[in-house]
Every structure is written in structure tokens, then in C-alpha cells.
Amino acid sequence: MKKTILILLSIVATSSLAWQLLDWTPSQIAEELAKKYKRHQAVSYQVDYQAKYVGMKEDTVNIRATVHQIRLEGDTVFGRHIWIEADSFINYYNGTNNYLISIGEKKITRYTQDQDFAINGNVIGGTIQTYFDKPSKLSETLEDDKTKWSLTPSSYQNQDLIKATIQYPDEDPFFNKKYTLWVDTKSPEIIRKSFVVEFQGDTQYNDWRFRGIRYDQITPEELELKFEQFANEFTIEDYVAKTEKDYAPLADGTHFPEIEGQLMGEGKAVKLSDYLGQITILDFWYMTCFPCLSAIPGLNNLQEKYEDKGLQVIGMNPYNNNEKDIERLPTFLEHNPMSYPTFYINKDSTDSYRVFMFPTLYVLDKDGDILFTQLGHGPDVEGKLDSLIQVHLK
């Protein structure tokens, strides 16, 4: 009997807690978190960050870091001082420069203020993605009728929390996009968050688990002092950005070099010279390049329109000739049908063809000389290529 009473009391307590937690509404959670963040000038925390991006061969990237963020009024790059300290390197932004401190090499690479790719262009940039810098962002999601919030009681690390799920509308080709926040309403604080989205049969997910969150415990001067301790012992080198000339493609009129590879889907050895004698478009692309995928329908149209008149489109893929990507090729082609062949080519060969941006399109004449080059993709590319093809097929 005593055991039964204890069980009943436990059920009642749990039920009571659930109802207490769900007294909160999405707007209350968003507003209270925003108030909390706006009250403070600095936030420090440890984060275990996991990321798996669409097309990644590895299962996940795992980063454990200590992060400091301090508001920086008037800064248009990050809007805050940033210090990200991982096992073997540190990223530091002080409003004037970005620095990458390599502990093992005892070297500091200095980037200019606008070269924010030193942080944003790397997975490490995910560690600073909190709502501290944009406190009103959660409230903005509530203003969109297509975005749906749901709240459920949850627990994490022996804490009773509210799990807030924010479901975004499907926008082809992205589906089932959602953020999940585990919120400690006593603080209030986001203890954990995750992001998931599906893209053409593959899934991206990101997961942040925060620990030791504290506010206003560090100043910009203290961060600068930490940096100077490294600067006094390490060598400092300026990052040398490549120039427009460094990225220039092969010049018009140049005879395009021979390309050898394997035919995608068949594995047969092929070479470019086997296809010359007609106007040829070479499309350098890879599976997870979104602009590359956007270019495929237009290239299909051109191939089908001019195939009988002397046009051949050929894809050139330097990155997806591996077991995992070959395995998912049928699913990829379901979403991105291609009416032209693709060569798998050596990824180290792209420099020889001056391909530094994807997609890069080379249009060759019947002798294999370059008529035109298109870097990247936009809505006018198909029409531009169509006009060029008509001129040279006459």
C-alpha cells in the first residue's frame, strides 16, 4: 500500500510540474530570453558543438570550446568582441582584426576586419550562434504565421525544462526545417539547442550543448591582455588574400587542355578530346554546391534544344568520386536529373583548368578553343549561353 501511495504521489508531482512548465507561452519565452540578453554586455560559456552538413562524408564534426562575447557598439561585422578557445587554436576578433592563434605552430594569422571568413567561413563559427547578439530574433519568428511553435515538458542534465520546437515551412528543396530549444525557465536560459533540415534525401543537423553560462564576467581589456600574452611569444603573419588575377580563368582563345576521367554512373574511362568537333560546354560542379544544382535545369534545356545541331554539355566533377557519394548518386539524380554526361576528374587537376569557383562554365568551339567563360550562376546565364550558342552554330 505504501509503495502504491508513493507511486501515486510521484505521478501527481510530475503532472503538476508539467502543468506548471506549460503555463509558459512561446511569446513569454521569447520575451523573457530577450530581456535577459539585453540586460548584459557580455556572455561567457563552454559549448559542445556538433555539426553534420549535407554531403559530409564524416558523421559529425565535434568541437568543444570556451567562448566569450562582448557587445561592441557600432561594429558592423560581428557587433561584438569574440574569443573562441578550442583545443589547438583560438579565434579572436577585437573590432579591428580577426586573429587565428595556432597553439601547436606558435603562430598567429592576422586577418583584416572585413575578412570575417576567418570565423564565419569555418565550422568553428557555429559556436557563437546564440541569441545573445540578436535578442529579438526569437520574437520575430512568432510574427511569421507560417512558423509554428510547440512546447512540451522535458528534462536535460537533471533539470526540468521546456522544450520549444520551432517548425519552419517547407521551401523546396529544403524540408522539415526546425530549431529545438531546451529552456530553463528559472533563469531563463537556453541550455541546449538543435537545428535540423532535409535536403534532397540528406540531412543537416547542428547541436549546441551549453555549460557554465555566466554574464558580464570579462571585459574587452581582459581579452586583449589574453591575446597579447600569445602575441609576445608567437610569430604574427598577415593573411595574404588572393587577387582577382590569381582567380582568373583560362583566357578566351586558349586551347583547353585535355581532361581525362571516369564517366559518372558507369566508371568507363573517358577524355575530353573524344567529344570535340562540336560546340562544347564544360560545367565544373559538385553535389552539394547549391549554385551548381541551380545551373543544371538550364544546361539540360540547352542540351536538349541543341543536341541535334552540334552542342554537347559535359559535367566535370572533382569531388564526388567516393564510395559514399556514388552510393547516393541515384537519389541525387532523382532530384537533379541530368541530360548530359559527367566526368569524375582528379580534384587536384582543377588548378590546371583555373577553376576556383563553382560552378565554372567554359564554352569551347569545335576545335576546343575557349569562346566564353561563366563564373557562378544567375538567372540570366541560360539566356546568355543560348545567344552565344546560336551565333557559333551558324
mmCIF file of C-alpha atoms in Angstrom:
data_model
loop_
_atom_site.group_PDB
_atom_site.id
_atom_site.type_symbol
_atom_site.label_atom_id
_atom_site.label_comp_id
_atom_site.label_asym_id
_atom_site.label_seq_id
_atom_site.Cartn_x
_atom_site.Cartn_y
_atom_site.Cartn_z
ATOM 1 C CA MET A 1 0.000 0.000 0.000
ATOM 2 C CA LYS A 2 2.801 2.375 0.929
ATOM 3 C CA LYS A 3 4.535 1.673 -2.364
ATOM 4 C CA THR A 4 1.324 2.405 -4.254
ATOM 5 C CA ILE A 5 0.885 5.737 -2.473
ATOM 6 C CA LEU A 6 4.462 6.762 -3.289
ATOM 7 C CA ILE A 7 3.924 5.961 -6.959
ATOM 8 C CA LEU A 8 0.702 7.993 -6.998
ATOM 9 C CA LEU A 9 2.424 10.932 -5.312
ATOM 10 C CA SER A 10 5.199 10.766 -7.905
ATOM 11 C CA ILE A 11 2.655 10.790 -10.747
ATOM 12 C CA VAL A 12 0.835 13.755 -9.219
ATOM 13 C CA ALA A 13 4.088 15.669 -8.749
ATOM 14 C CA THR A 14 5.214 15.013 -12.291
ATOM 15 C CA SER A 15 1.831 16.015 -13.657
ATOM 16 C CA SER A 16 1.839 19.186 -11.560
ATOM 17 C CA LEU A 17 5.304 20.064 -12.792
ATOM 18 C CA ALA A 18 4.253 19.556 -16.402
ATOM 19 C CA TRP A 19 1.292 21.890 -15.999
ATOM 20 C CA GLN A 20 3.487 24.436 -14.216
ATOM 21 C CA LEU A 21 6.015 24.406 -17.021
ATOM 22 C CA LEU A 22 3.340 24.759 -19.654
ATOM 23 C CA ASP A 23 1.987 27.913 -18.011
ATOM 24 C CA TRP A 24 4.567 29.495 -20.306
ATOM 25 C CA THR A 25 3.671 30.595 -23.830
ATOM 26 C CA PRO A 26 6.016 30.951 -26.823
ATOM 27 C CA SER A 27 5.810 34.742 -26.651
ATOM 28 C CA GLN A 28 6.694 34.719 -22.930
ATOM 29 C CA ILE A 29 9.737 32.531 -23.561
ATOM 30 C CA ALA A 30 10.925 34.749 -26.428
ATOM 31 C CA GLU A 31 10.338 37.951 -24.456
ATOM 32 C CA GLU A 32 11.987 36.758 -21.233
ATOM 33 C CA LEU A 33 15.054 35.480 -23.059
ATOM 34 C CA ALA A 34 15.347 38.766 -24.959
ATOM 35 C CA LYS A 35 15.094 40.746 -21.703
ATOM 36 C CA LYS A 36 17.773 38.575 -20.124
ATOM 37 C CA TYR A 37 20.217 39.040 -23.012
ATOM 38 C CA LYS A 38 19.600 42.786 -23.343
ATOM 39 C CA ARG A 39 20.452 43.348 -19.672
ATOM 40 C CA HIS A 40 24.019 42.157 -20.175
ATOM 41 C CA GLN A 41 27.058 43.369 -22.088
ATOM 42 C CA ALA A 42 28.992 40.098 -22.115
ATOM 43 C CA VAL A 43 28.358 36.363 -22.077
ATOM 44 C CA SER A 44 30.797 33.513 -21.437
ATOM 45 C CA TYR A 45 30.129 29.798 -21.744
ATOM 46 C CA GLN A 46 31.502 26.379 -22.633
ATOM 47 C CA VAL A 47 29.838 24.638 -25.566
ATOM 48 C CA ASP A 48 29.907 21.153 -27.020
ATOM 49 C CA TYR A 49 29.044 21.780 -30.652
ATOM 50 C CA GLN A 50 28.272 19.068 -33.183
ATOM 51 C CA ALA A 51 27.616 19.602 -36.871
ATOM 52 C CA LYS A 52 26.844 17.343 -39.764
ATOM 53 C CA TYR A 53 26.362 19.171 -43.047
ATOM 54 C CA VAL A 54 24.685 17.940 -46.195
ATOM 55 C CA GLY A 55 27.102 15.838 -48.214
ATOM 56 C CA MET A 56 29.659 15.421 -45.426
ATOM 57 C CA LYS A 57 31.485 12.098 -45.631
ATOM 58 C CA GLU A 58 32.143 12.116 -41.889
ATOM 59 C CA ASP A 59 29.245 11.594 -39.495
ATOM 60 C CA THR A 60 29.820 14.707 -37.416
ATOM 61 C CA VAL A 61 32.288 17.419 -36.571
ATOM 62 C CA ASN A 62 32.721 17.771 -32.808
ATOM 63 C CA ILE A 63 34.061 20.946 -31.205
ATOM 64 C CA ARG A 64 34.420 21.713 -27.509
ATOM 65 C CA ALA A 65 35.163 25.381 -26.903
ATOM 66 C CA THR A 66 35.156 28.171 -24.358
ATOM 67 C CA VAL A 67 33.533 31.287 -25.784
ATOM 68 C CA HIS A 68 33.414 34.946 -24.730
ATOM 69 C CA GLN A 69 31.227 37.512 -26.498
ATOM 70 C CA ILE A 70 31.158 41.197 -25.544
ATOM 71 C CA ARG A 71 28.925 43.754 -27.210
ATOM 72 C CA LEU A 72 30.750 46.198 -29.490
ATOM 73 C CA GLU A 73 28.606 49.184 -30.337
ATOM 74 C CA GLY A 74 28.905 50.437 -33.903
ATOM 75 C CA ASP A 75 30.669 47.342 -35.215
ATOM 76 C CA THR A 76 29.094 46.222 -38.495
ATOM 77 C CA VAL A 77 30.938 42.909 -38.865
ATOM 78 C CA PHE A 78 30.050 40.928 -35.737
ATOM 79 C CA GLY A 79 28.704 43.597 -33.397
ATOM 80 C CA ARG A 80 30.765 42.148 -30.574
ATOM 81 C CA HIS A 81 34.231 41.134 -29.418
ATOM 82 C CA ILE A 82 34.665 37.377 -29.875
ATOM 83 C CA TRP A 83 37.021 34.879 -28.269
ATOM 84 C CA ILE A 84 36.673 31.183 -29.189
ATOM 85 C CA GLU A 85 39.149 28.891 -27.480
ATOM 86 C CA ALA A 86 39.277 25.269 -28.656
ATOM 87 C CA ASP A 87 41.895 22.571 -28.059
ATOM 88 C CA SER A 88 44.546 23.615 -30.566
ATOM 89 C CA PHE A 89 43.549 27.071 -31.749
ATOM 90 C CA ILE A 90 41.881 30.318 -30.742
ATOM 91 C CA ASN A 91 39.832 32.719 -32.848
ATOM 92 C CA TYR A 92 39.832 36.332 -31.664
ATOM 93 C CA TYR A 93 38.026 39.381 -33.051
ATOM 94 C CA ASN A 94 38.593 42.773 -31.418
ATOM 95 C CA GLY A 95 36.699 45.056 -33.785
ATOM 96 C CA THR A 96 39.831 45.871 -35.777
ATOM 97 C CA ASN A 97 41.216 42.496 -36.840
ATOM 98 C CA ASN A 98 40.419 38.801 -36.848
ATOM 99 C CA TYR A 99 43.153 36.570 -35.464
ATOM 100 C CA LEU A 100 43.683 32.836 -35.747
ATOM 101 C CA ILE A 101 46.030 31.667 -33.000
ATOM 102 C CA SER A 102 47.530 28.258 -33.742
ATOM 103 C CA ILE A 103 48.783 26.872 -30.433
ATOM 104 C CA GLY A 104 50.827 23.979 -31.838
ATOM 105 C CA GLU A 105 52.540 26.064 -34.509
ATOM 106 C CA LYS A 106 53.024 29.043 -32.195
ATOM 107 C CA LYS A 107 51.753 31.242 -34.989
ATOM 108 C CA ILE A 108 49.122 33.959 -35.275
ATOM 109 C CA THR A 109 47.484 34.742 -38.609
ATOM 110 C CA ARG A 110 46.061 38.254 -38.769
ATOM 111 C CA TYR A 111 43.038 38.977 -40.950
ATOM 112 C CA THR A 112 41.535 42.375 -41.688
ATOM 113 C CA GLN A 113 38.247 43.375 -40.101
ATOM 114 C CA ASP A 114 36.175 42.529 -43.179
ATOM 115 C CA GLN A 115 37.789 39.107 -43.642
ATOM 116 C CA ASP A 116 35.182 37.600 -41.346
ATOM 117 C CA PHE A 117 35.504 34.222 -43.088
ATOM 118 C CA ALA A 118 38.255 33.542 -40.550
ATOM 119 C CA ILE A 119 35.337 32.788 -38.209
ATOM 120 C CA ASN A 120 32.153 32.676 -40.272
ATOM 121 C CA GLY A 121 33.720 30.610 -43.038
ATOM 122 C CA ASN A 122 34.618 27.756 -40.706
ATOM 123 C CA VAL A 123 32.685 25.240 -38.622
ATOM 124 C CA ILE A 124 34.054 26.981 -35.517
ATOM 125 C CA GLY A 125 31.751 29.890 -36.316
ATOM 126 C CA GLY A 126 28.839 27.765 -35.181
ATOM 127 C CA THR A 127 29.966 28.072 -31.562
ATOM 128 C CA ILE A 128 28.957 31.755 -31.427
ATOM 129 C CA GLN A 129 25.441 31.182 -32.748
ATOM 130 C CA THR A 130 23.412 32.098 -29.705
ATOM 131 C CA TYR A 131 20.626 34.678 -29.401
ATOM 132 C CA PHE A 132 22.840 36.998 -27.330
ATOM 133 C CA ASP A 133 23.754 39.158 -30.330
ATOM 134 C CA LYS A 134 20.185 39.254 -31.696
ATOM 135 C CA PRO A 135 17.877 39.079 -28.667
ATOM 136 C CA SER A 136 14.719 39.803 -30.685
ATOM 137 C CA LYS A 137 15.251 37.062 -33.251
ATOM 138 C CA LEU A 138 13.030 34.562 -31.439
ATOM 139 C CA SER A 139 10.180 37.064 -31.180
ATOM 140 C CA GLU A 140 10.457 37.679 -34.920
ATOM 141 C CA THR A 141 9.689 34.026 -35.615
ATOM 142 C CA LEU A 142 6.369 34.474 -33.812
ATOM 143 C CA GLU A 143 5.387 37.214 -36.258
ATOM 144 C CA ASP A 144 5.520 34.762 -39.153
ATOM 145 C CA ASP A 145 2.214 32.905 -39.415
ATOM 146 C CA LYS A 146 3.895 30.070 -41.305
ATOM 147 C CA THR A 147 6.312 29.333 -38.465
ATOM 148 C CA LYS A 148 4.843 27.083 -35.771
ATOM 149 C CA TRP A 149 5.935 26.827 -32.130
ATOM 150 C CA SER A 150 5.169 23.905 -29.829
ATOM 151 C CA LEU A 151 6.043 23.490 -26.136
ATOM 152 C CA THR A 152 6.479 20.276 -24.157
ATOM 153 C CA PRO A 153 7.914 19.477 -20.696
ATOM 154 C CA SER A 154 11.393 17.980 -20.886
ATOM 155 C CA SER A 155 14.494 17.386 -18.831
ATOM 156 C CA TYR A 156 18.207 17.680 -19.517
ATOM 157 C CA GLN A 157 21.139 17.184 -17.141
ATOM 158 C CA ASN A 158 18.675 16.573 -14.279
ATOM 159 C CA GLN A 159 16.941 19.889 -14.913
ATOM 160 C CA ASP A 160 13.236 20.327 -15.594
ATOM 161 C CA LEU A 161 12.962 22.313 -18.795
ATOM 162 C CA ILE A 162 10.592 23.382 -21.514
ATOM 163 C CA LYS A 163 11.384 22.060 -24.946
ATOM 164 C CA ALA A 164 10.371 24.644 -27.540
ATOM 165 C CA THR A 165 10.218 23.405 -31.127
ATOM 166 C CA ILE A 166 10.104 25.971 -33.931
ATOM 167 C CA GLN A 167 8.937 24.396 -37.198
ATOM 168 C CA TYR A 168 9.559 26.345 -40.396
ATOM 169 C CA PRO A 169 7.542 25.957 -43.608
ATOM 170 C CA ASP A 170 8.900 23.734 -46.361
ATOM 171 C CA GLU A 171 10.569 25.661 -49.178
ATOM 172 C CA ASP A 172 11.700 23.365 -51.952
ATOM 173 C CA PRO A 173 14.372 21.958 -51.870
ATOM 174 C CA PHE A 174 14.537 22.355 -48.063
ATOM 175 C CA PHE A 175 12.110 20.336 -45.934
ATOM 176 C CA ASN A 176 11.357 19.626 -42.247
ATOM 177 C CA LYS A 177 13.428 22.571 -41.070
ATOM 178 C CA LYS A 178 13.221 23.107 -37.339
ATOM 179 C CA TYR A 179 15.007 24.528 -34.323
ATOM 180 C CA THR A 180 14.568 22.951 -30.891
ATOM 181 C CA LEU A 181 15.414 24.866 -27.716
ATOM 182 C CA TRP A 182 15.700 23.394 -24.227
ATOM 183 C CA VAL A 183 14.869 26.315 -21.921
ATOM 184 C CA ASP A 184 15.433 26.585 -18.191
ATOM 185 C CA THR A 185 12.583 28.941 -17.289
ATOM 186 C CA LYS A 186 14.003 29.688 -13.836
ATOM 187 C CA SER A 187 16.987 31.565 -15.250
ATOM 188 C CA PRO A 188 15.675 31.933 -18.018
ATOM 189 C CA GLU A 189 18.374 30.283 -20.155
ATOM 190 C CA ILE A 190 18.804 28.162 -23.268
ATOM 191 C CA ILE A 191 20.681 25.088 -22.071
ATOM 192 C CA ARG A 192 20.693 23.298 -25.380
ATOM 193 C CA LYS A 193 19.528 23.894 -28.949
ATOM 194 C CA SER A 194 19.470 21.906 -32.176
ATOM 195 C CA PHE A 195 18.777 22.545 -35.839
ATOM 196 C CA VAL A 196 17.676 20.014 -38.473
ATOM 197 C CA VAL A 197 16.839 20.373 -42.170
ATOM 198 C CA GLU A 198 16.434 17.853 -45.002
ATOM 199 C CA PHE A 199 17.810 18.488 -48.464
ATOM 200 C CA GLN A 200 17.409 16.078 -51.361
ATOM 201 C CA GLY A 201 17.406 12.922 -49.259
ATOM 202 C CA ASP A 202 20.213 14.083 -46.970
ATOM 203 C CA THR A 203 20.065 15.700 -43.525
ATOM 204 C CA GLN A 204 21.962 18.528 -41.919
ATOM 205 C CA TYR A 205 21.931 18.817 -38.161
ATOM 206 C CA ASN A 206 23.646 21.044 -35.629
ATOM 207 C CA ASP A 207 23.591 20.621 -31.867
ATOM 208 C CA TRP A 208 24.749 23.041 -29.152
ATOM 209 C CA ARG A 209 25.068 21.993 -25.501
ATOM 210 C CA PHE A 210 25.930 24.897 -23.221
ATOM 211 C CA ARG A 211 27.599 24.759 -19.825
ATOM 212 C CA GLY A 212 28.835 27.300 -17.299
ATOM 213 C CA ILE A 213 26.887 30.218 -18.729
ATOM 214 C CA ARG A 214 27.746 33.477 -16.970
ATOM 215 C CA TYR A 215 27.338 37.153 -17.727
ATOM 216 C CA ASP A 216 29.486 40.297 -17.502
ATOM 217 C CA GLN A 217 32.472 38.377 -16.144
ATOM 218 C CA ILE A 218 35.022 39.591 -18.718
ATOM 219 C CA THR A 219 35.938 42.888 -20.383
ATOM 220 C CA PRO A 220 37.440 43.796 -23.777
ATOM 221 C CA GLU A 221 40.626 44.837 -21.974
ATOM 222 C CA GLU A 222 40.948 41.381 -20.417
ATOM 223 C CA LEU A 223 40.519 39.720 -23.812
ATOM 224 C CA GLU A 224 43.173 41.994 -25.291
ATOM 225 C CA LEU A 225 45.531 41.114 -22.449
ATOM 226 C CA LYS A 226 44.965 37.382 -23.110
ATOM 227 C CA PHE A 227 45.783 37.991 -26.772
ATOM 228 C CA GLU A 228 48.943 39.975 -26.002
ATOM 229 C CA GLN A 229 50.300 37.071 -23.967
ATOM 230 C CA PHE A 230 50.210 34.943 -27.119
ATOM 231 C CA ALA A 231 51.395 37.786 -29.352
ATOM 232 C CA ASN A 232 54.509 38.233 -27.215
ATOM 233 C CA GLU A 233 55.536 34.595 -27.735
ATOM 234 C CA PHE A 234 54.161 33.690 -31.177
ATOM 235 C CA THR A 235 55.036 34.913 -34.661
ATOM 236 C CA ILE A 236 52.384 37.057 -36.382
ATOM 237 C CA GLU A 237 51.749 36.808 -40.116
ATOM 238 C CA ASP A 238 49.246 38.740 -42.209
ATOM 239 C CA TYR A 239 46.848 36.686 -44.263
ATOM 240 C CA VAL A 240 47.642 37.254 -47.933
ATOM 241 C CA ALA A 241 44.428 37.280 -49.912
ATOM 242 C CA LYS A 242 44.464 36.063 -53.485
ATOM 243 C CA THR A 243 43.932 38.743 -56.112
ATOM 244 C CA GLU A 244 41.482 38.795 -58.997
ATOM 245 C CA LYS A 245 44.388 37.755 -61.221
ATOM 246 C CA ASP A 246 45.034 34.716 -59.004
ATOM 247 C CA TYR A 247 41.429 33.582 -59.561
ATOM 248 C CA ALA A 248 41.306 34.412 -63.272
ATOM 249 C CA PRO A 249 40.076 31.546 -65.514
ATOM 250 C CA LEU A 250 41.811 30.429 -68.700
ATOM 251 C CA ALA A 251 41.711 33.207 -71.268
ATOM 252 C CA ASP A 252 39.353 33.247 -74.232
ATOM 253 C CA GLY A 253 41.073 31.881 -77.317
ATOM 254 C CA THR A 254 43.181 29.456 -75.260
ATOM 255 C CA HIS A 255 43.075 25.825 -76.352
ATOM 256 C CA PHE A 256 41.519 23.936 -73.460
ATOM 257 C CA PRO A 257 43.820 21.235 -72.010
ATOM 258 C CA GLU A 258 42.939 17.575 -72.286
ATOM 259 C CA ILE A 259 40.804 16.203 -69.445
ATOM 260 C CA GLU A 260 40.686 12.540 -68.556
ATOM 261 C CA GLY A 261 38.313 10.951 -66.095
ATOM 262 C CA GLN A 262 35.653 8.336 -65.430
ATOM 263 C CA LEU A 263 32.099 8.541 -66.700
ATOM 264 C CA MET A 264 29.753 9.141 -63.764
ATOM 265 C CA GLY A 265 27.423 6.201 -63.249
ATOM 266 C CA GLU A 266 29.437 3.854 -65.449
ATOM 267 C CA GLY A 267 33.080 4.126 -64.414
ATOM 268 C CA LYS A 268 34.257 3.992 -68.033
ATOM 269 C CA ALA A 269 37.482 5.867 -68.846
ATOM 270 C CA VAL A 270 36.755 8.985 -70.924
ATOM 271 C CA LYS A 271 38.579 12.069 -72.179
ATOM 272 C CA LEU A 272 37.517 15.459 -73.484
ATOM 273 C CA SER A 273 39.058 15.041 -76.931
ATOM 274 C CA ASP A 274 36.566 12.226 -77.635
ATOM 275 C CA TYR A 275 33.745 14.797 -77.528
ATOM 276 C CA LEU A 276 35.266 17.680 -79.511
ATOM 277 C CA GLY A 277 34.230 18.583 -83.051
ATOM 278 C CA GLN A 278 31.124 20.415 -81.794
ATOM 279 C CA ILE A 279 30.327 23.336 -79.503
ATOM 280 C CA THR A 280 31.037 22.065 -76.002
ATOM 281 C CA ILE A 281 30.050 23.464 -72.611
ATOM 282 C CA LEU A 282 32.143 22.237 -69.688
ATOM 283 C CA ASP A 283 30.334 22.553 -66.355
ATOM 284 C CA PHE A 284 32.575 22.200 -63.290
ATOM 285 C CA TRP A 285 30.293 21.274 -60.389
ATOM 286 C CA TYR A 286 29.812 19.090 -57.296
ATOM 287 C CA MET A 287 26.827 17.618 -55.484
ATOM 288 C CA THR A 288 26.487 19.970 -52.502
ATOM 289 C CA CYS A 289 27.140 23.199 -54.400
ATOM 290 C CA PHE A 290 23.714 24.874 -54.422
ATOM 291 C CA PRO A 291 24.519 27.297 -57.314
ATOM 292 C CA CYS A 292 25.769 24.259 -59.271
ATOM 293 C CA LEU A 293 22.433 22.500 -58.764
ATOM 294 C CA SER A 294 20.606 25.662 -59.812
ATOM 295 C CA ALA A 295 22.525 25.613 -63.105
ATOM 296 C CA ILE A 296 21.568 22.035 -64.039
ATOM 297 C CA PRO A 297 17.999 22.670 -65.346
ATOM 298 C CA GLY A 298 19.218 25.389 -67.714
ATOM 299 C CA LEU A 299 22.037 23.205 -69.010
ATOM 300 C CA ASN A 300 19.530 20.382 -69.541
ATOM 301 C CA ASN A 301 17.410 22.781 -71.600
ATOM 302 C CA LEU A 302 20.354 23.790 -73.775
ATOM 303 C CA GLN A 303 21.477 20.183 -74.266
ATOM 304 C CA GLU A 304 18.017 19.091 -75.332
ATOM 305 C CA LYS A 305 17.449 22.154 -77.536
ATOM 306 C CA TYR A 306 20.723 21.995 -79.481
ATOM 307 C CA GLU A 307 21.866 18.374 -79.202
ATOM 308 C CA ASP A 308 20.943 17.606 -82.808
ATOM 309 C CA LYS A 309 22.513 20.829 -84.024
ATOM 310 C CA GLY A 310 26.009 20.288 -82.655
ATOM 311 C CA LEU A 311 26.084 21.068 -78.913
ATOM 312 C CA GLN A 312 27.439 18.862 -76.129
ATOM 313 C CA VAL A 313 27.287 19.752 -72.430
ATOM 314 C CA ILE A 314 29.720 17.815 -70.200
ATOM 315 C CA GLY A 315 29.800 17.979 -66.415
ATOM 316 C CA MET A 316 33.184 17.916 -64.672
ATOM 317 C CA ASN A 317 33.032 16.732 -61.064
ATOM 318 C CA PRO A 318 36.230 16.736 -58.966
ATOM 319 C CA TYR A 319 34.831 15.856 -55.542
ATOM 320 C CA ASN A 320 32.180 13.133 -55.541
ATOM 321 C CA ASN A 321 34.057 10.089 -56.833
ATOM 322 C CA ASN A 322 33.991 8.294 -53.479
ATOM 323 C CA GLU A 323 32.055 5.345 -52.103
ATOM 324 C CA LYS A 324 29.510 7.323 -50.085
ATOM 325 C CA ASP A 325 28.655 9.799 -52.850
ATOM 326 C CA ILE A 326 28.490 7.106 -55.507
ATOM 327 C CA GLU A 327 26.065 5.219 -53.264
ATOM 328 C CA ARG A 328 23.758 8.227 -53.032
ATOM 329 C CA LEU A 329 24.060 9.105 -56.735
ATOM 330 C CA PRO A 330 20.683 7.523 -57.702
ATOM 331 C CA THR A 331 18.899 9.650 -55.076
ATOM 332 C CA PHE A 332 20.805 12.717 -56.204
ATOM 333 C CA LEU A 333 19.791 12.166 -59.832
ATOM 334 C CA GLU A 334 16.145 11.719 -58.825
ATOM 335 C CA HIS A 335 16.226 15.284 -57.536
ATOM 336 C CA ASN A 336 18.638 16.625 -60.158
ATOM 337 C CA PRO A 337 18.160 14.752 -63.449
ATOM 338 C CA MET A 338 20.950 15.462 -65.961
ATOM 339 C CA SER A 339 20.553 15.010 -69.706
ATOM 340 C CA TYR A 340 24.302 15.192 -70.312
ATOM 341 C CA PRO A 341 27.298 13.130 -69.139
ATOM 342 C CA THR A 342 29.626 13.985 -66.272
ATOM 343 C CA PHE A 343 33.287 13.072 -65.893
ATOM 344 C CA TYR A 344 34.682 12.320 -62.463
ATOM 345 C CA ILE A 345 38.063 14.078 -62.578
ATOM 346 C CA ASN A 346 41.034 14.342 -60.225
ATOM 347 C CA LYS A 347 40.319 17.024 -57.620
ATOM 348 C CA ASP A 348 43.928 18.220 -57.803
ATOM 349 C CA SER A 349 43.549 18.987 -61.506
ATOM 350 C CA THR A 350 41.165 21.932 -61.159
ATOM 351 C CA ASP A 351 44.046 24.398 -60.724
ATOM 352 C CA SER A 352 45.298 23.369 -64.161
ATOM 353 C CA TYR A 353 41.953 24.425 -65.623
ATOM 354 C CA ARG A 354 41.890 27.603 -63.490
ATOM 355 C CA VAL A 355 38.712 26.534 -61.706
ATOM 356 C CA PHE A 356 38.457 28.265 -58.324
ATOM 357 C CA MET A 357 34.702 28.893 -58.202
ATOM 358 C CA PHE A 358 31.764 26.546 -58.650
ATOM 359 C CA PRO A 359 30.107 26.332 -60.991
ATOM 360 C CA THR A 360 32.605 27.410 -63.652
ATOM 361 C CA LEU A 361 31.404 27.037 -67.240
ATOM 362 C CA TYR A 362 33.743 27.016 -70.224
ATOM 363 C CA VAL A 363 32.267 27.194 -73.737
ATOM 364 C CA LEU A 364 34.576 25.665 -76.364
ATOM 365 C CA ASP A 365 34.444 25.867 -80.146
ATOM 366 C CA LYS A 366 34.678 22.817 -82.398
ATOM 367 C CA ASP A 367 38.476 22.805 -82.122
ATOM 368 C CA GLY A 368 38.457 23.000 -78.298
ATOM 369 C CA ASP A 369 39.380 26.700 -78.043
ATOM 370 C CA ILE A 370 37.693 28.791 -75.359
ATOM 371 C CA LEU A 371 34.905 31.059 -76.616
ATOM 372 C CA PHE A 372 33.487 32.191 -73.290
ATOM 373 C CA THR A 373 33.719 31.614 -69.536
ATOM 374 C CA GLN A 374 30.973 31.951 -66.932
ATOM 375 C CA LEU A 375 31.865 32.085 -63.240
ATOM 376 C CA GLY A 376 28.995 31.239 -60.911
ATOM 377 C CA HIS A 377 25.327 31.063 -61.808
ATOM 378 C CA GLY A 378 22.462 33.518 -62.052
ATOM 379 C CA PRO A 379 19.033 33.891 -63.685
ATOM 380 C CA ASP A 380 20.479 35.337 -66.904
ATOM 381 C CA VAL A 381 23.077 32.622 -67.556
ATOM 382 C CA GLU A 382 20.911 30.304 -69.652
ATOM 383 C CA GLY A 383 19.863 33.144 -71.967
ATOM 384 C CA LYS A 384 23.438 34.351 -72.306
ATOM 385 C CA LEU A 385 24.648 30.878 -73.255
ATOM 386 C CA ASP A 386 21.717 30.364 -75.634
ATOM 387 C CA SER A 387 22.573 33.533 -77.565
ATOM 388 C CA LEU A 388 26.237 32.541 -77.767
ATOM 389 C CA ILE A 389 25.419 29.031 -78.985
ATOM 390 C CA GLN A 390 23.147 30.348 -81.735
ATOM 391 C CA VAL A 391 25.938 32.560 -83.082
ATOM 392 C CA HIS A 392 28.516 29.784 -83.205
ATOM 393 C CA LEU A 393 26.252 27.047 -84.550
ATOM 394 C CA LYS A 394 25.569 29.067 -87.710
#
